[in-house]
Amino acid sequence: MLSVSIVICCHNSSQRLPGVLDHLACQEVPPGLSWEIVVIDNLSMDSTQQTAEEYWRRLRSLVPIRVVREDRLGAGFARFRGLSEAEKDIVSFVDDDNWVSPDWICRVSEIMQSHPEIGACGGRNEPVCGVEPPFWFQRFSGHYAVGAQFDKPGDVTQAGGFLYGAGLSVRRSAWLEILKSLERDHPWCHGRRGNQAA
């Protein structure tokens, strides 16, 4: 099976990290499937780093976790850094407020193993709301990386589509090929910066 790096990009995420780490600790991973967690601390001013390390230690997981500081503020810079820090075959981005299903890592590995032609794949994200969402949420849910990205599975390349960053899985070898064509070491778009939109 292909190994998986889970990359969590964080900016002032100490309050949200326990939820995502709880769900990662509950992963049902078969023997032989190697995985790791890489937390990218994107210029946080809170205790994101300590929370990640201490909370994961309390969960007593044997899966390695690393926290890496990225001082260029922006989701794009954080994801770019995560791709460069990841050591496994597949890099899977899980946002600091994502709660993945127990078979997440296994499914990502199986899909990419079974389809070597896939460079990146996304998933369906469902909201879990602590309060009643506003009346407009359903209409604009795609802007929050929520819901189905397409009506049916398939290649988004020819359709001019895109994949949500939350739940995005990238084949590391495909990313390294893209890197060869980049002129400089930075993403094309900085993405969200802290509380500011892209």
Tab-separated table of C-alpha atoms in Angstrom:
chain	number	residue	atom	x	y	z
A	1	MET	CA	0.000	0.000	0.000
A	2	LEU	CA	1.084	3.558	-0.605
A	3	SER	CA	2.203	5.484	2.474
A	4	VAL	CA	0.391	8.697	3.479
A	5	SER	CA	1.492	12.014	4.968
A	6	ILE	CA	-1.355	13.916	6.607
A	7	VAL	CA	-0.581	17.638	6.424
A	8	ILE	CA	-2.544	19.987	8.697
A	9	CYS	CA	-2.014	23.668	7.872
A	10	CYS	CA	-2.632	25.812	10.952
A	11	HIS	CA	-2.904	29.487	11.845
A	12	ASN	CA	-3.847	30.071	15.491
A	13	SER	CA	-5.392	26.603	15.613
A	14	SER	CA	-4.926	25.565	19.235
A	15	GLN	CA	-8.701	25.465	19.856
A	16	ARG	CA	-9.510	23.444	16.724
A	17	LEU	CA	-6.610	20.973	16.641
A	18	PRO	CA	-7.871	18.533	19.322
A	19	GLY	CA	-10.914	17.650	17.208
A	20	VAL	CA	-8.953	16.812	14.073
A	21	LEU	CA	-6.302	14.930	16.087
A	22	ASP	CA	-8.997	12.892	17.869
A	23	HIS	CA	-10.328	11.745	14.497
A	24	LEU	CA	-6.859	10.977	13.147
A	25	ALA	CA	-6.083	8.905	16.242
A	26	CYS	CA	-9.149	6.739	15.445
A	27	GLN	CA	-7.942	5.763	11.970
A	28	GLU	CA	-8.428	2.108	11.047
A	29	VAL	CA	-5.148	1.479	9.259
A	30	PRO	CA	-4.112	-2.038	8.212
A	31	PRO	CA	-0.669	-3.372	9.129
A	32	GLY	CA	1.950	-2.282	6.627
A	33	LEU	CA	0.340	1.054	5.778
A	34	SER	CA	2.821	3.681	6.966
A	35	TRP	CA	1.621	7.204	7.748
A	36	GLU	CA	2.673	10.383	9.506
A	37	ILE	CA	1.249	13.737	10.555
A	38	VAL	CA	2.943	16.998	9.598
A	39	VAL	CA	1.503	20.115	11.234
A	40	ILE	CA	2.445	23.331	9.448
A	41	ASP	CA	2.344	26.170	11.976
A	42	ASN	CA	1.681	29.146	9.718
A	43	LEU	CA	2.831	32.114	11.808
A	44	SER	CA	0.526	31.283	14.725
A	45	MET	CA	0.455	33.620	17.722
A	46	ASP	CA	-1.154	31.060	20.042
A	47	SER	CA	-0.048	27.666	21.377
A	48	THR	CA	-0.639	25.740	18.149
A	49	GLN	CA	2.722	23.956	18.261
A	50	GLN	CA	2.458	22.934	21.916
A	51	THR	CA	-1.162	21.856	21.499
A	52	ALA	CA	-0.320	19.616	18.543
A	53	GLU	CA	2.608	17.935	20.274
A	54	GLU	CA	1.107	17.598	23.747
A	55	TYR	CA	-2.385	16.546	22.674
A	56	TRP	CA	-1.024	13.886	20.295
A	57	ARG	CA	1.225	12.584	23.078
A	58	ARG	CA	-1.826	12.312	25.367
A	59	LEU	CA	-3.598	10.225	22.724
A	60	ARG	CA	-0.705	7.731	22.962
A	61	SER	CA	-0.540	7.148	19.228
A	62	LEU	CA	2.593	5.543	17.809
A	63	VAL	CA	2.180	7.500	14.567
A	64	PRO	CA	4.870	10.183	14.282
A	65	ILE	CA	3.888	13.846	14.350
A	66	ARG	CA	6.112	16.782	13.389
A	67	VAL	CA	5.397	20.495	13.722
A	68	VAL	CA	7.096	22.730	11.155
A	69	ARG	CA	7.009	26.530	11.296
A	70	GLU	CA	6.202	28.468	8.103
A	71	ASP	CA	6.711	32.209	8.564
A	72	ARG	CA	5.202	33.344	5.247
A	73	LEU	CA	1.553	33.897	6.136
A	74	GLY	CA	-0.880	32.356	3.686
A	75	ALA	CA	-2.616	29.037	3.076
A	76	GLY	CA	-0.721	28.626	-0.198
A	77	PHE	CA	2.644	29.011	1.498
A	78	ALA	CA	1.601	26.575	4.233
A	79	ARG	CA	0.454	23.933	1.737
A	80	PHE	CA	3.604	24.410	-0.342
A	81	ARG	CA	5.703	23.886	2.801
A	82	GLY	CA	3.651	20.824	3.723
A	83	LEU	CA	4.332	19.280	0.337
A	84	SER	CA	8.060	19.854	0.752
A	85	GLU	CA	8.119	18.448	4.312
A	86	ALA	CA	6.023	15.335	3.659
A	87	GLU	CA	7.980	12.086	3.381
A	88	LYS	CA	5.330	9.598	2.254
A	89	ASP	CA	3.968	8.596	-1.189
A	90	ILE	CA	0.700	10.518	-0.841
A	91	VAL	CA	0.252	13.958	0.732
A	92	SER	CA	-3.249	14.408	2.116
A	93	PHE	CA	-4.334	17.849	3.315
A	94	VAL	CA	-6.678	17.904	6.290
A	95	ASP	CA	-7.683	21.359	7.509
A	96	ASP	CA	-7.570	22.198	11.204
A	97	ASP	CA	-11.376	21.954	11.400
A	98	ASN	CA	-11.777	18.714	9.414
A	99	TRP	CA	-12.936	15.530	11.098
A	100	VAL	CA	-12.007	12.666	8.813
A	101	SER	CA	-13.819	9.336	8.679
A	102	PRO	CA	-12.088	6.341	10.364
A	103	ASP	CA	-11.150	4.833	6.982
A	104	TRP	CA	-9.789	8.091	5.499
A	105	ILE	CA	-6.113	7.126	5.274
A	106	CYS	CA	-6.861	3.596	4.092
A	107	ARG	CA	-9.231	4.848	1.354
A	108	VAL	CA	-6.771	7.485	0.122
A	109	SER	CA	-3.999	4.883	-0.092
A	110	GLU	CA	-6.210	2.311	-1.838
A	111	ILE	CA	-7.572	4.772	-4.420
A	112	MET	CA	-4.144	6.104	-5.361
A	113	GLN	CA	-2.666	2.574	-5.402
A	114	SER	CA	-5.453	1.278	-7.669
A	115	HIS	CA	-5.272	4.256	-10.040
A	116	PRO	CA	-1.648	5.175	-10.790
A	117	GLU	CA	-2.878	7.653	-13.403
A	118	ILE	CA	-4.348	9.897	-10.672
A	119	GLY	CA	-2.103	12.772	-9.598
A	120	ALA	CA	-4.565	14.292	-7.121
A	121	CYS	CA	-8.007	13.476	-5.789
A	122	GLY	CA	-10.563	15.118	-3.547
A	123	GLY	CA	-13.484	13.977	-1.488
A	124	ARG	CA	-16.929	14.933	-0.306
A	125	ASN	CA	-16.960	17.198	2.737
A	126	GLU	CA	-20.029	17.402	4.950
A	127	PRO	CA	-20.580	20.193	7.480
A	128	VAL	CA	-20.963	19.566	11.195
A	129	CYS	CA	-22.534	22.703	12.633
A	130	GLY	CA	-22.653	23.647	16.293
A	131	VAL	CA	-25.470	26.093	15.518
A	132	GLU	CA	-28.131	26.379	12.838
A	133	PRO	CA	-26.325	27.498	9.650
A	134	PRO	CA	-27.518	30.787	8.126
A	135	PHE	CA	-30.141	30.664	5.376
A	136	TRP	CA	-27.552	31.390	2.676
A	137	PHE	CA	-25.077	28.658	3.658
A	138	GLN	CA	-26.388	25.949	1.327
A	139	ARG	CA	-26.180	28.273	-1.675
A	140	PHE	CA	-22.548	29.202	-0.979
A	141	SER	CA	-21.393	25.937	0.629
A	142	GLY	CA	-18.857	25.287	-2.150
A	143	HIS	CA	-16.941	28.372	-1.023
A	144	TYR	CA	-16.468	26.594	2.327
A	145	ALA	CA	-15.244	23.362	0.674
A	146	VAL	CA	-18.521	21.651	1.612
A	147	GLY	CA	-20.536	19.198	-0.464
A	148	ALA	CA	-19.870	17.212	-3.606
A	149	GLN	CA	-17.391	18.810	-5.953
A	150	PHE	CA	-18.858	17.168	-9.064
A	151	ASP	CA	-21.985	15.205	-9.955
A	152	LYS	CA	-19.971	12.051	-10.637
A	153	PRO	CA	-16.407	10.782	-10.164
A	154	GLY	CA	-13.989	11.407	-13.005
A	155	ASP	CA	-11.166	13.461	-14.422
A	156	VAL	CA	-11.513	17.181	-13.654
A	157	THR	CA	-8.647	18.169	-15.950
A	158	GLN	CA	-10.637	18.418	-19.172
A	159	ALA	CA	-13.721	19.816	-17.408
A	160	GLY	CA	-11.763	22.833	-16.172
A	161	GLY	CA	-12.570	21.874	-12.619
A	162	PHE	CA	-10.650	22.079	-9.391
A	163	LEU	CA	-10.413	20.222	-6.111
A	164	TYR	CA	-11.053	21.610	-2.643
A	165	GLY	CA	-7.921	22.121	-0.552
A	166	ALA	CA	-9.670	20.531	2.443
A	167	GLY	CA	-9.366	16.793	1.895
A	168	LEU	CA	-7.066	17.128	-1.127
A	169	SER	CA	-4.695	14.196	-1.656
A	170	VAL	CA	-1.704	14.583	-3.967
A	171	ARG	CA	0.676	11.954	-5.284
A	172	ARG	CA	4.077	13.162	-4.103
A	173	SER	CA	5.839	11.985	-7.280
A	174	ALA	CA	3.404	14.074	-9.384
A	175	TRP	CA	4.111	17.106	-7.191
A	176	LEU	CA	7.862	16.643	-7.633
A	177	GLU	CA	7.340	16.638	-11.405
A	178	ILE	CA	5.428	19.930	-11.142
A	179	LEU	CA	8.221	21.381	-9.024
A	180	LYS	CA	10.672	20.841	-11.854
A	181	SER	CA	8.680	23.258	-14.007
A	182	LEU	CA	8.417	26.024	-11.404
A	183	GLU	CA	10.782	28.941	-11.815
A	184	ARG	CA	10.869	29.959	-8.155
A	185	ASP	CA	10.080	28.337	-4.815
A	186	HIS	CA	6.641	29.829	-4.165
A	187	PRO	CA	3.029	28.977	-4.948
A	188	TRP	CA	1.148	30.740	-7.710
A	189	CYS	CA	-1.393	32.061	-5.217
A	190	HIS	CA	-0.821	32.810	-1.533
A	191	GLY	CA	-4.372	31.792	-0.599
A	192	ARG	CA	-6.117	32.889	2.574
A	193	ARG	CA	-3.850	34.856	4.938
A	194	GLY	CA	-4.946	34.503	8.537
A	195	ASN	CA	-8.477	35.952	8.626
A	196	GLN	CA	-8.130	37.616	5.224
A	197	ALA	CA	-9.456	36.019	2.042
A	198	ALA	CA	-7.176	35.306	-0.924
